[in-house]
mmCIF file of C-alpha atoms and ligand atoms in Angstrom:
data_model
loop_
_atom_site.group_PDB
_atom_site.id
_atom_site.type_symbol
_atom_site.label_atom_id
_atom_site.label_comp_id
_atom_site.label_asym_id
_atom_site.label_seq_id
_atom_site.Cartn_x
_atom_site.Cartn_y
_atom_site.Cartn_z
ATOM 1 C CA UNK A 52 -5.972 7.851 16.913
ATOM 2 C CA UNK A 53 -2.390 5.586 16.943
ATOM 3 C CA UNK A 54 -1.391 4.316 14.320
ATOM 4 C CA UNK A 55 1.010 1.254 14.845
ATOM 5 C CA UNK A 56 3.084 -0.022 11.912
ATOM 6 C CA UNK A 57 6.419 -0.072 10.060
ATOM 7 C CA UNK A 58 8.610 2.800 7.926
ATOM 8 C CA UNK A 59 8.780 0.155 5.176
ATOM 9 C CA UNK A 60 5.024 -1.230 4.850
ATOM 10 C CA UNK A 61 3.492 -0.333 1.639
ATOM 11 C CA UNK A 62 -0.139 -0.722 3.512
ATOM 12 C CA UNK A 63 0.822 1.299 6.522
ATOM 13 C CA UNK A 64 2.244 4.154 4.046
ATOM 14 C CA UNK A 65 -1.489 4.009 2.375
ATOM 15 C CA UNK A 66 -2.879 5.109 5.875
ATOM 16 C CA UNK A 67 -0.208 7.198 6.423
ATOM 17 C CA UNK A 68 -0.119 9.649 2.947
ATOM 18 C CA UNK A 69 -4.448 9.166 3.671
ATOM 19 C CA UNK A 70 -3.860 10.509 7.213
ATOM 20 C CA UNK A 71 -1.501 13.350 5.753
ATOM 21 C CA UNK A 72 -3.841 14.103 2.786
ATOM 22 C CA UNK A 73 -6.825 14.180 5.321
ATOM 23 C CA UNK A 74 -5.022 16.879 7.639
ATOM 24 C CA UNK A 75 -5.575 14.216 10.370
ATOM 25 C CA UNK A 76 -4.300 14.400 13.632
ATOM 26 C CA UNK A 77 -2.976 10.452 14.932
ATOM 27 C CA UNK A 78 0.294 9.460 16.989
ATOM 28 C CA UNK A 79 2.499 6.793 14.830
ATOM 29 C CA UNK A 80 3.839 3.832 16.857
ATOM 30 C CA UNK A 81 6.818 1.495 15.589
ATOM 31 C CA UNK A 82 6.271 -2.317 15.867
ATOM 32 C CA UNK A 83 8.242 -4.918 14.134
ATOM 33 C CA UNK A 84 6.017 -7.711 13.679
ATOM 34 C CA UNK A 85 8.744 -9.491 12.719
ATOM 35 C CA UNK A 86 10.295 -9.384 15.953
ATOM 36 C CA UNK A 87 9.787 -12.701 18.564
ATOM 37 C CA UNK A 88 8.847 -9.873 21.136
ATOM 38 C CA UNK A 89 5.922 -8.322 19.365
ATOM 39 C CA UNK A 90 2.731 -7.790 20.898
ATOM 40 C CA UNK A 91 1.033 -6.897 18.249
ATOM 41 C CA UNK A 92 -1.683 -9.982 18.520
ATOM 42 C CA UNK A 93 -2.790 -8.577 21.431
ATOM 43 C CA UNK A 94 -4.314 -5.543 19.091
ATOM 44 C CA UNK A 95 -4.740 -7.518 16.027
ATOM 45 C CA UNK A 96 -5.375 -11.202 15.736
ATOM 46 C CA UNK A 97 -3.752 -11.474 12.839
ATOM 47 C CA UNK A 98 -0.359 -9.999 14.022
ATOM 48 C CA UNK A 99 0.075 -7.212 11.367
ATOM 49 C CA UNK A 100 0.462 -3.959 10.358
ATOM 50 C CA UNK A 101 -1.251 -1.043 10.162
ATOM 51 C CA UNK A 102 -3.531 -1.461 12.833
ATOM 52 C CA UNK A 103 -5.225 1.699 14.002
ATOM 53 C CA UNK A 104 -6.701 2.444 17.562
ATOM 54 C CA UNK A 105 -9.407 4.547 17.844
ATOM 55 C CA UNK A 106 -10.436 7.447 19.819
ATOM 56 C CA UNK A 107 -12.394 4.400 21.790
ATOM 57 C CA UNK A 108 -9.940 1.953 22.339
ATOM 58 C CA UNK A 109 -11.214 -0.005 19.997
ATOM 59 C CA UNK A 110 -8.692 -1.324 16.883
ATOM 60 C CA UNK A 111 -9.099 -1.150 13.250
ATOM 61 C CA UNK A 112 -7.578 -3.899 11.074
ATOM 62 C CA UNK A 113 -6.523 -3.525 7.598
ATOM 63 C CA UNK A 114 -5.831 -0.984 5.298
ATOM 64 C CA UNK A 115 -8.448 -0.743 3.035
ATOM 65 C CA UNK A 116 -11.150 -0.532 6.015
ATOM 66 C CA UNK A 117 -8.799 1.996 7.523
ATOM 67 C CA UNK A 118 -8.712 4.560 4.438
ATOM 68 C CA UNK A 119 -12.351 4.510 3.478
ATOM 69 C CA UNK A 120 -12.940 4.822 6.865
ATOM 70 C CA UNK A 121 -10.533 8.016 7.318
ATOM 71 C CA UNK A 122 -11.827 9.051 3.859
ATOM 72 C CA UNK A 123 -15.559 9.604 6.159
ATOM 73 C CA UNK A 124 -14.084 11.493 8.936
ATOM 74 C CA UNK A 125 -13.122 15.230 7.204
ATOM 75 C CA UNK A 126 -14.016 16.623 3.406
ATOM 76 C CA UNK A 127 -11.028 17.768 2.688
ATOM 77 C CA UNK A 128 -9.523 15.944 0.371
ATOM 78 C CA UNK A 129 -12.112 13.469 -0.737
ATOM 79 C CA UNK A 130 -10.592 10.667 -1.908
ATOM 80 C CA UNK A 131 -13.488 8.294 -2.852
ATOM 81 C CA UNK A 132 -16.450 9.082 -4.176
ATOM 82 C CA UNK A 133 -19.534 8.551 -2.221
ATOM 83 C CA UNK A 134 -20.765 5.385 -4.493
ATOM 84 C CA UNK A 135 -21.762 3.958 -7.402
ATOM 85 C CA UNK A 136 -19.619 2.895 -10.098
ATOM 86 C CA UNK A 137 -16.749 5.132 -9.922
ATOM 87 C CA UNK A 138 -16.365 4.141 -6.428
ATOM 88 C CA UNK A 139 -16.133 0.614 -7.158
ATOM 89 C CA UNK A 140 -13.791 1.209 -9.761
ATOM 90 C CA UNK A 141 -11.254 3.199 -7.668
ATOM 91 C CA UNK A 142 -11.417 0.503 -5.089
ATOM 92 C CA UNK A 143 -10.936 -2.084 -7.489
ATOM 93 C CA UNK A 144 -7.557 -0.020 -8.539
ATOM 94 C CA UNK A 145 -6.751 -0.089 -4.981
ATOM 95 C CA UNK A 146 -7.366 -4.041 -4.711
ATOM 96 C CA UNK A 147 -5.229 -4.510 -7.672
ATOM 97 C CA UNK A 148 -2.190 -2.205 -6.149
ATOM 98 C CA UNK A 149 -2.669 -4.293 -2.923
ATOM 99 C CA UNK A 150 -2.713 -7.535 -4.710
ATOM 100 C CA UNK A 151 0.606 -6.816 -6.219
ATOM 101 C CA UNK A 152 1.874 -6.076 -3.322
ATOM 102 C CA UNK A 153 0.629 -9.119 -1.721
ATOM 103 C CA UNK A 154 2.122 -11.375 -4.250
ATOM 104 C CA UNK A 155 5.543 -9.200 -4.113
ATOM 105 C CA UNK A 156 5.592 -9.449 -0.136
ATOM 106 C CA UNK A 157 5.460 -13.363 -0.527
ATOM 107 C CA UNK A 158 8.197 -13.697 -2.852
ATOM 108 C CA UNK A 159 10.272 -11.606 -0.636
ATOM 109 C CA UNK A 160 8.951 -13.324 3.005
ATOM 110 C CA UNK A 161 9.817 -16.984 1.048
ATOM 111 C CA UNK A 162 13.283 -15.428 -0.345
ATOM 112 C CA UNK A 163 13.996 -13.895 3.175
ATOM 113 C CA UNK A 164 12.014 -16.710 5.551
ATOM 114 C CA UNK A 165 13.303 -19.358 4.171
ATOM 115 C CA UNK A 166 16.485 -21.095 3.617
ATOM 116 C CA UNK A 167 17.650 -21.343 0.377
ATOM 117 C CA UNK A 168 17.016 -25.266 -0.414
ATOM 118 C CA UNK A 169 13.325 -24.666 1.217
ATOM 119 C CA UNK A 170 12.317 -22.164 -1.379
ATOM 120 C CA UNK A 171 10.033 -22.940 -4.214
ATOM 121 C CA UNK A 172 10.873 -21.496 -7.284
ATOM 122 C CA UNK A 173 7.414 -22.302 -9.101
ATOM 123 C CA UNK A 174 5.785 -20.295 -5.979
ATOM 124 C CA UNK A 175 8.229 -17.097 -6.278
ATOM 125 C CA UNK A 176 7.725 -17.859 -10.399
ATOM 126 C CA UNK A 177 3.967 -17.756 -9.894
ATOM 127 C CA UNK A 178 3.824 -14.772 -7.495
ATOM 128 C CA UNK A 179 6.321 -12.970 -9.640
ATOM 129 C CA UNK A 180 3.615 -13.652 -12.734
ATOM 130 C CA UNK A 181 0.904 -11.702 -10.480
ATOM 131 C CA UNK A 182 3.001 -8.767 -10.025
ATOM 132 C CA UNK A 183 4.182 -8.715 -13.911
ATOM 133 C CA UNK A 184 0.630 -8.788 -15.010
ATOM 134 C CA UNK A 185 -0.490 -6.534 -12.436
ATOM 135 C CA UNK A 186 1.707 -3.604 -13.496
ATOM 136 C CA UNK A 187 0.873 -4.291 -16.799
ATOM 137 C CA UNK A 188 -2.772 -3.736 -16.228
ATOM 138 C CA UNK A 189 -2.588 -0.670 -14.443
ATOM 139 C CA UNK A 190 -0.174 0.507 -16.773
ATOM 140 C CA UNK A 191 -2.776 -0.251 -19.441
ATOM 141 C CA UNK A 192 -5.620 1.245 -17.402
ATOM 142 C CA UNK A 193 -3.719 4.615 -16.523
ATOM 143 C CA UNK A 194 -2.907 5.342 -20.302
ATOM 144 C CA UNK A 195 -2.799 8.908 -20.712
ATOM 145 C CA UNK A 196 -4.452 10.185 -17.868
ATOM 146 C CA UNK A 197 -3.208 12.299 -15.782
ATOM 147 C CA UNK A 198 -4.739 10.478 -12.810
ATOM 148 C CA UNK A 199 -5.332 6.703 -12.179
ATOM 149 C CA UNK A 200 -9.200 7.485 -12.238
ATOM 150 C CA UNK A 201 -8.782 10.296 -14.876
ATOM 151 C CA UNK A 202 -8.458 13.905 -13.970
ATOM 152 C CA UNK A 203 -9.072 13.523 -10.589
ATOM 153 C CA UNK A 204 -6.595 12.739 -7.419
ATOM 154 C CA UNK A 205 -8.050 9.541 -5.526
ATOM 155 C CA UNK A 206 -7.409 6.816 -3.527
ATOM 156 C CA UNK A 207 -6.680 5.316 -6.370
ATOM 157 C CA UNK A 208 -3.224 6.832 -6.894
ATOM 158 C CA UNK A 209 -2.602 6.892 -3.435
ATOM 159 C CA UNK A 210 -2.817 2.988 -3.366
ATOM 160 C CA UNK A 211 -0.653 2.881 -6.692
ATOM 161 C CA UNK A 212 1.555 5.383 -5.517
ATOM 162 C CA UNK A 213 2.476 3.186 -2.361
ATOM 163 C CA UNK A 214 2.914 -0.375 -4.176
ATOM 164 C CA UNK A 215 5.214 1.548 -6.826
ATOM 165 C CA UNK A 216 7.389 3.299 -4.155
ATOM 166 C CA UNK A 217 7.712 -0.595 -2.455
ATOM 167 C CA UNK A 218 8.533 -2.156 -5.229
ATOM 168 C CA UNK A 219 11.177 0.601 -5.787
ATOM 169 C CA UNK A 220 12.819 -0.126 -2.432
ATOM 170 C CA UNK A 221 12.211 -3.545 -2.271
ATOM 171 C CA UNK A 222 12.696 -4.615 -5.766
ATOM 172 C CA UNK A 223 15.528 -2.890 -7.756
ATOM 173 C CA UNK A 224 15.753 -5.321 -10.135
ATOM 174 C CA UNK A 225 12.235 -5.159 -11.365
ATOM 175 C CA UNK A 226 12.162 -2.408 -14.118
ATOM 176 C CA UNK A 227 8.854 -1.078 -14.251
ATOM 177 C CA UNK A 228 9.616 2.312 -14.976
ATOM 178 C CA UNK A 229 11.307 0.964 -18.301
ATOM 179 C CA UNK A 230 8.529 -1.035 -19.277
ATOM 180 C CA UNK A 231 5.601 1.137 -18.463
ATOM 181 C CA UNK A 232 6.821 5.082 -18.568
ATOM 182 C CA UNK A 233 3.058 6.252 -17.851
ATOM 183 C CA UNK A 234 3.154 4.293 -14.185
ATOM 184 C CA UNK A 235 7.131 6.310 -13.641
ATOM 185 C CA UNK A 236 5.213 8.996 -14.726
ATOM 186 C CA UNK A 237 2.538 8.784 -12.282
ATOM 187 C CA UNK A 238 4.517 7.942 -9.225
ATOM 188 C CA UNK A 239 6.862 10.699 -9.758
ATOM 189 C CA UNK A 240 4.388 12.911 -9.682
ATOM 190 C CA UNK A 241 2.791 11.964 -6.587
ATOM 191 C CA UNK A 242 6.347 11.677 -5.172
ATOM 192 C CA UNK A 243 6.408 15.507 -4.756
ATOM 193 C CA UNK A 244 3.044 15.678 -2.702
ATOM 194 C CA UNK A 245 4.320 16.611 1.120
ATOM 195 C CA UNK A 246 2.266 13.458 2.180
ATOM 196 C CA UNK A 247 4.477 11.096 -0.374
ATOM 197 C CA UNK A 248 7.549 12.787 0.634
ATOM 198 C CA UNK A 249 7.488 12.523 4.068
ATOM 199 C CA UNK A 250 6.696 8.923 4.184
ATOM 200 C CA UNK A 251 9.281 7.509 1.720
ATOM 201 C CA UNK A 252 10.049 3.595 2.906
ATOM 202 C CA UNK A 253 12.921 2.988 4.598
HETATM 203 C C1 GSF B 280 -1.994 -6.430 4.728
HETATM 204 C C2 GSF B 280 -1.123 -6.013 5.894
HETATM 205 C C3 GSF B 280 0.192 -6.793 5.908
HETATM 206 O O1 GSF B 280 0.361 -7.807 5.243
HETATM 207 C C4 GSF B 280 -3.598 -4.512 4.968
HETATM 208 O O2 GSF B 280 -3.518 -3.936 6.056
HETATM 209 O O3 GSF B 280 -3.866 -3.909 3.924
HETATM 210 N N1 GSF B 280 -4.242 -6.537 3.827
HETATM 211 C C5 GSF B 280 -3.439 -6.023 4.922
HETATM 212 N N2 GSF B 280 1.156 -6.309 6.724
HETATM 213 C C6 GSF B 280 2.415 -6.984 6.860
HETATM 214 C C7 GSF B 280 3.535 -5.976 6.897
HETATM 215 S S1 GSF B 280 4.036 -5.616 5.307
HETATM 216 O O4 GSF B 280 4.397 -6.699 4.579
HETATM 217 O O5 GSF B 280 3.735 -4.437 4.916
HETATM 218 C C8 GSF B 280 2.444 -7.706 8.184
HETATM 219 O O6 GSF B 280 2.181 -7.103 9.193
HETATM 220 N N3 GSF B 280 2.818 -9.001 8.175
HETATM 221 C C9 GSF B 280 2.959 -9.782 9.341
HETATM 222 C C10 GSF B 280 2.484 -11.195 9.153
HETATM 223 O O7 GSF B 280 2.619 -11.979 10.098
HETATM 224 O O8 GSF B 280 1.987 -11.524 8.046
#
């Protein structure tokens, strides 16, 4: 498998520390999306990162089809459960670490995009809302527990793991591990996994 993507996506990361948890063999390929020379589109029609070619030739698109896919290939390191409600649930953690990162990457493509006068505040006011509120609700869903899910390591952390290491890089100013200890908590303890480690963003 080749993996194309950035060093500072939160999403490629996710298939990255998934690839590294797995013990999964894949070549990583650099594209900058960003960049008027891209060819990404030719591999994915919607011109972004990670996208994953397959043994076939075929491409993957998106994250979250790419981990749960991954998750299939090997049992080591089962990530998801095979279904039912805990399943859901850790994929619902995973939707709401991806959301927050969605609504963080839009305040920073409209902050870096745009030119000053073009920028909406109420849009980088409202996106800023989702990522308050998001934090705050897996801060309140973590609690005590050791894990995102509970006792176990999942998906779920990886997916957590990822949007608090972007938001780290990306967003200084944002002081999450001040207002919610249990989520600095969390993140620097998957921070010393090997598969954390060796894909901090940058
Ligand atoms: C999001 C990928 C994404 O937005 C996933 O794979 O989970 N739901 C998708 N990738 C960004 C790079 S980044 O912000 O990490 C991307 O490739 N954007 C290019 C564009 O044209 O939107």
């Amino acid at each position: 498998m080749k993996l194309i993507g950035s060093l500072a996506s939160p999403y490629v990361r996710k298939v990255r520390v998934v690839l590294a948890e797995k013990k999964l063999d894949y070549q990583f390929e650099l594209e900058n999306v960003w960049a008027s020379e891209t060819t990404i589109q030719k591999l994915n029609p919607l011109g972004k990162v990670p996208s994953l070619i397959m043994e076939d030739g075929t491409v993957m698109i998106d994250s979250r089809v790419m981990v749960e896919y991954l998750d299939t290939l090997t049992p080591v390191c089962k990530l998801l459960p095979p279904n039912g409600r805990e399943r859901a649930d850790i994929k619902c953690w995973e939707a709401l670490a991806d959301g927050v990162l969605d609504a963080g990457v839009l305040v920073r493509l409209e902050r870096t995009l745009r030119p000053p006068e073009q920028q909406s505040a109420d849009w980088i006011a409202r996106q800023l809302r989702k990522v308050e509120l998001g934090l705050a609700s897996m801060s309140d869903k973590l609690g005590d527990q050791p894990y995102c899910a509970g006792i176990h390591y999942s998906l779920a952390d990886v997916a957590v793991g990822c949007a608090l290491g972007w938001f780290a890089f990306r967003f200084p100013e944002i002081d999450w591990r001040g207002t919610h200890p249990n989520l600095a908590r969390l993140h620097d303890k998957l921070a010393e996994r090997p598969s954390f480690k060796d894909t901090v963003p940058q």
